[in-house]
Coordinates of C-alpha atoms in Angstrom, one line a residue:
T1251 CA -22.6 -17.6 1.1
A1252 CA -23.0 -18.5 -2.6
K1253 CA -26.1 -18.4 -4.6
S1254 CA -27.1 -22.0 -5.0
M1255 CA -28.8 -21.3 -8.4
M1256 CA -25.2 -20.7 -9.8
G1257 CA -24.0 -24.1 -8.6
F1258 CA -21.2 -22.5 -6.9
S1259 CA -19.8 -23.8 -3.6
D1260 CA -20.5 -21.6 -0.6
A1261 CA -17.7 -23.2 1.4
W1262 CA -15.2 -20.5 0.6
A1263 CA -16.6 -17.7 -1.6
A1264 CA -18.7 -14.6 -0.9
T1265 CA -21.1 -14.7 -3.8
G1266 CA -19.9 -16.5 -6.9
P1267 CA -17.1 -17.1 -9.5
V1268 CA -16.4 -13.3 -9.6
I1269 CA -16.2 -11.5 -6.3
A1270 CA -15.8 -7.7 -6.2
H1271 CA -14.2 -5.8 -3.3
V1272 CA -13.5 -2.3 -2.0
A1273 CA -11.5 -1.4 1.1
A1274 CA -10.1 1.6 3.0
G1275 CA -7.9 1.9 6.1
Y1276 CA -4.6 2.8 7.8
A1277 CA -1.2 2.4 6.2
A1278 CA 2.2 2.7 7.8
P1279 CA 5.5 3.3 5.8
R1280 CA 8.5 1.1 6.7
G1281 CA 12.2 1.3 6.3
Q1282 CA 13.6 4.6 5.0
A1283 CA 10.1 5.8 4.0
G1284 CA 9.1 5.4 7.7
D1285 CA 11.9 7.8 8.7
F1286 CA 10.6 10.7 6.7
F1287 CA 6.8 10.1 6.3
N1288 CA 4.0 9.6 8.8
P1289 CA 1.4 6.8 8.8
G1290 CA -1.4 7.6 6.3
W1291 CA -4.3 6.0 4.6
A1292 CA -5.0 3.4 1.8
L1293 CA -7.8 2.8 -0.6
S1294 CA -8.2 -0.2 -2.9
G1295 CA -10.7 -2.1 -5.0
G1296 CA -10.9 -4.9 -7.5
A1297 CA -12.1 -8.4 -8.1
T1298 CA -11.3 -12.1 -7.5
V1299 CA -12.0 -14.7 -10.2
H1300 CA -12.5 -18.4 -9.3
F1301 CA -12.1 -20.6 -12.4
D1302 CA -13.3 -23.8 -10.7
P1303 CA -16.1 -23.7 -8.1
K1304 CA -14.7 -26.9 -6.5
V1305 CA -11.3 -25.5 -5.7
P1306 CA -10.7 -22.6 -3.2
W1307 CA -8.1 -20.9 -5.4
G1308 CA -8.5 -17.8 -7.4
L1309 CA -6.8 -14.8 -9.1
R1310 CA -7.3 -11.4 -7.4
L1311 CA -6.9 -8.1 -9.3
D1312 CA -6.3 -5.2 -7.0
L1313 CA -6.0 -1.5 -7.8
G1314 CA -5.0 0.8 -4.9
Y1315 CA -3.6 4.1 -3.7
S1316 CA -1.9 5.1 -0.5
R1317 CA -0.7 8.4 0.8
F1318 CA 1.7 9.5 3.6
D1319 CA 2.4 13.1 4.8
A1320 CA 6.0 14.1 5.4
T1321 CA 7.2 14.4 9.0
H1322 CA 8.1 17.9 10.2
Q1323 CA 11.7 17.4 11.4
I1324 CA 15.2 18.7 11.3
I1325 CA 17.5 16.8 9.0
G1326 CA 21.2 17.1 8.0
S1327 CA 24.3 15.3 7.0
A1328 CA 27.6 14.5 8.8
A1329 CA 29.1 17.7 7.5
Y1330 CA 26.1 19.9 8.3
P1331 CA 24.0 18.5 11.1
R1332 CA 20.7 20.3 11.5
S1333 CA 21.1 21.8 8.0
S1334 CA 17.4 22.0 7.0
R1335 CA 13.9 21.7 8.3
V1336 CA 11.1 19.7 6.6
D1337 CA 8.1 22.0 6.2
G1338 CA 5.7 19.9 4.2
G1339 CA 5.2 17.3 1.5
Y1340 CA 3.9 13.8 1.0
M1341 CA 4.6 10.4 -0.6
S1342 CA 1.9 8.6 -2.6
V1343 CA 2.0 5.0 -4.0
G1344 CA -0.4 3.6 -6.5
H1345 CA -0.4 -0.1 -7.4
L1346 CA -2.0 -2.6 -9.8
T1347 CA -1.3 -6.2 -8.7
V1348 CA -2.4 -9.7 -9.5
D1349 CA -2.4 -12.2 -6.6
A1350 CA -2.9 -16.0 -6.3
L1351 CA -5.5 -16.3 -3.5
Y1352 CA -6.5 -19.2 -1.3
E1353 CA -9.8 -19.0 0.6
F1354 CA -10.8 -21.0 3.7
G1355 CA -13.7 -21.3 6.0
G1356 CA -17.1 -19.9 4.9
K1357 CA -20.4 -21.8 4.9
G1358 CA -22.0 -18.9 6.7
R1359 CA -19.3 -18.8 9.3
V1360 CA -16.1 -16.7 9.8
G1361 CA -13.5 -17.5 7.2
G1362 CA -10.6 -15.8 5.5
Y1363 CA -8.0 -15.9 2.8
V1364 CA -4.2 -15.6 2.1
S1365 CA -2.6 -14.3 -1.0
A1366 CA 0.6 -13.3 -2.6
G1367 CA 1.2 -11.4 -5.8
I1368 CA 3.2 -9.2 -8.1
G1369 CA 2.4 -6.0 -10.1
G1370 CA 3.3 -2.5 -11.0
Y1371 CA 3.9 0.3 -8.5
S1372 CA 4.2 4.0 -9.0
R1373 CA 5.6 6.3 -6.3
Y1374 CA 5.5 10.0 -6.1
R1375 CA 7.4 12.1 -3.5
T1376 CA 7.6 15.8 -2.9
V1377 CA 9.2 17.5 0.1
T1378 CA 9.7 21.2 0.9
R1379 CA 12.6 22.2 3.2
T1380 CA 14.0 25.4 4.7
V1381 CA 17.8 25.7 4.9
L1382 CA 18.8 26.5 8.5
V1383 CA 22.6 26.5 8.0
G1384 CA 24.3 27.9 4.9
G1385 CA 26.7 25.7 3.0
L1386 CA 26.2 22.4 1.3
S1387 CA 22.8 20.9 1.7
C1388 CA 22.4 17.1 1.0
D1389 CA 19.0 15.5 0.9
P1390 CA 18.9 12.0 2.4
L1391 CA 15.8 11.2 0.4
W1392 CA 17.6 11.8 -2.8
P1393 CA 21.1 10.2 -2.4
G1394 CA 23.9 12.1 -4.1
F1395 CA 21.8 15.3 -4.4
C1396 CA 23.9 18.1 -2.8
L1397 CA 23.9 21.8 -3.6
A1398 CA 25.2 25.0 -1.9
Y1399 CA 22.5 27.1 -0.3
G1400 CA 22.2 30.1 2.0
A1401 CA 20.4 30.0 5.3
G1402 CA 16.7 30.7 4.9
D1403 CA 16.5 29.3 1.3
V1404 CA 13.4 27.2 0.6
L1405 CA 14.1 23.9 -1.3
K1406 CA 11.5 21.7 -3.0
N1407 CA 12.4 18.3 -4.3
S1408 CA 10.1 15.8 -6.0
D1409 CA 10.4 12.6 -8.1
R1410 CA 8.2 9.9 -9.6
V1411 CA 9.4 6.3 -9.9
T1412 CA 7.6 3.3 -11.5
R1413 CA 8.8 -0.2 -10.6
I1414 CA 7.7 -3.7 -10.2
G1415 CA 6.7 -4.8 -6.6
Y1416 CA 5.0 -7.5 -4.7
D1417 CA 2.6 -8.0 -1.8
L1418 CA 1.5 -10.6 0.9
R1419 CA -2.0 -10.5 2.4
L1420 CA -3.9 -12.2 5.2
A1421 CA -7.6 -11.5 5.9
V1422 CA -10.5 -12.6 8.1
T1423 CA -14.0 -12.6 6.6
F1424 CA -17.4 -12.2 8.3
P1425 CA -20.5 -13.2 6.4
L1426 CA -23.5 -10.9 6.1
Q1427 CA -27.2 -11.8 5.5
S1428 CA -27.0 -9.9 2.3
A1429 CA -24.7 -12.7 0.9
G1430 CA -21.7 -10.3 1.0
E1431 CA -18.8 -10.3 3.4
I1432 CA -17.0 -7.7 5.6
Y1433 CA -13.3 -8.4 5.8
L1434 CA -10.3 -7.3 7.8
E1435 CA -7.1 -7.4 5.8
G1436 CA -3.4 -6.8 6.7
R1437 CA -0.8 -6.8 4.0
Y1438 CA 2.8 -6.1 3.3
Q1439 CA 3.7 -4.2 0.1
R1440 CA 7.1 -3.5 -1.4
M1441 CA 8.2 -1.6 -4.5
E1442 CA 11.7 -2.5 -5.7
S1443 CA 13.0 1.1 -5.8
D1444 CA 16.4 2.1 -4.6
P1445 CA 16.1 2.0 -1.6
A1446 CA 13.0 -0.2 -1.5
T1447 CA 9.6 1.4 -0.7
D1448 CA 7.9 -0.7 2.0
Y1449 CA 4.5 -0.1 3.6
V1450 CA 1.9 -2.0 5.6
P1451 CA -1.8 -1.3 5.2
F1452 CA -4.5 -2.5 7.5
V1453 CA -7.9 -2.1 5.9
V1454 CA -11.6 -2.9 6.4
G1455 CA -13.4 -4.0 3.2
Y1456 CA -16.6 -5.3 1.7
R1457 CA -16.8 -8.3 -0.8
W1458 CA -19.9 -9.1 -2.8

């Protein structure tokens, strides 16, 4: 609940006009990323600013990082099925977003918030493969990238892309006697790469 000395409504905010947060949890890649990378983890932190204590709207700044290890699998193309084996690698995504956030509940009880926003995303991917069948090796993660290799050759591809993206969030908050809150948040994040990079984090956080 809010500190009454600040004149700030405790109906919907954890502590005051500026609310800091940190969170960590599970993240699952979706779409094409989900075909080549395993579920991983996510970290984030930032702050929410309420410009009017009488209105449950605010702006939330969030800085985060997610990482997903590559799946160990056999991949190929129509011409060379089972042409290579993924031996290692990972994908990481960093973001800096600004969300419009609406809070509900509170007053010392269970509450929550919903938000939607836009921001910058930076994705890095690196994958190491071993060629199993000599010939033309085409990498499905890098469309149009095909080269001739011999069986047993080790290939390493990597790239970094920075694009705009957006997110949608829904959370449930639980008040603490310390005037802060624990929250459970699920979100959908999408970077407008080609193809799009989608992932869904589920995190546990603390607001104060």
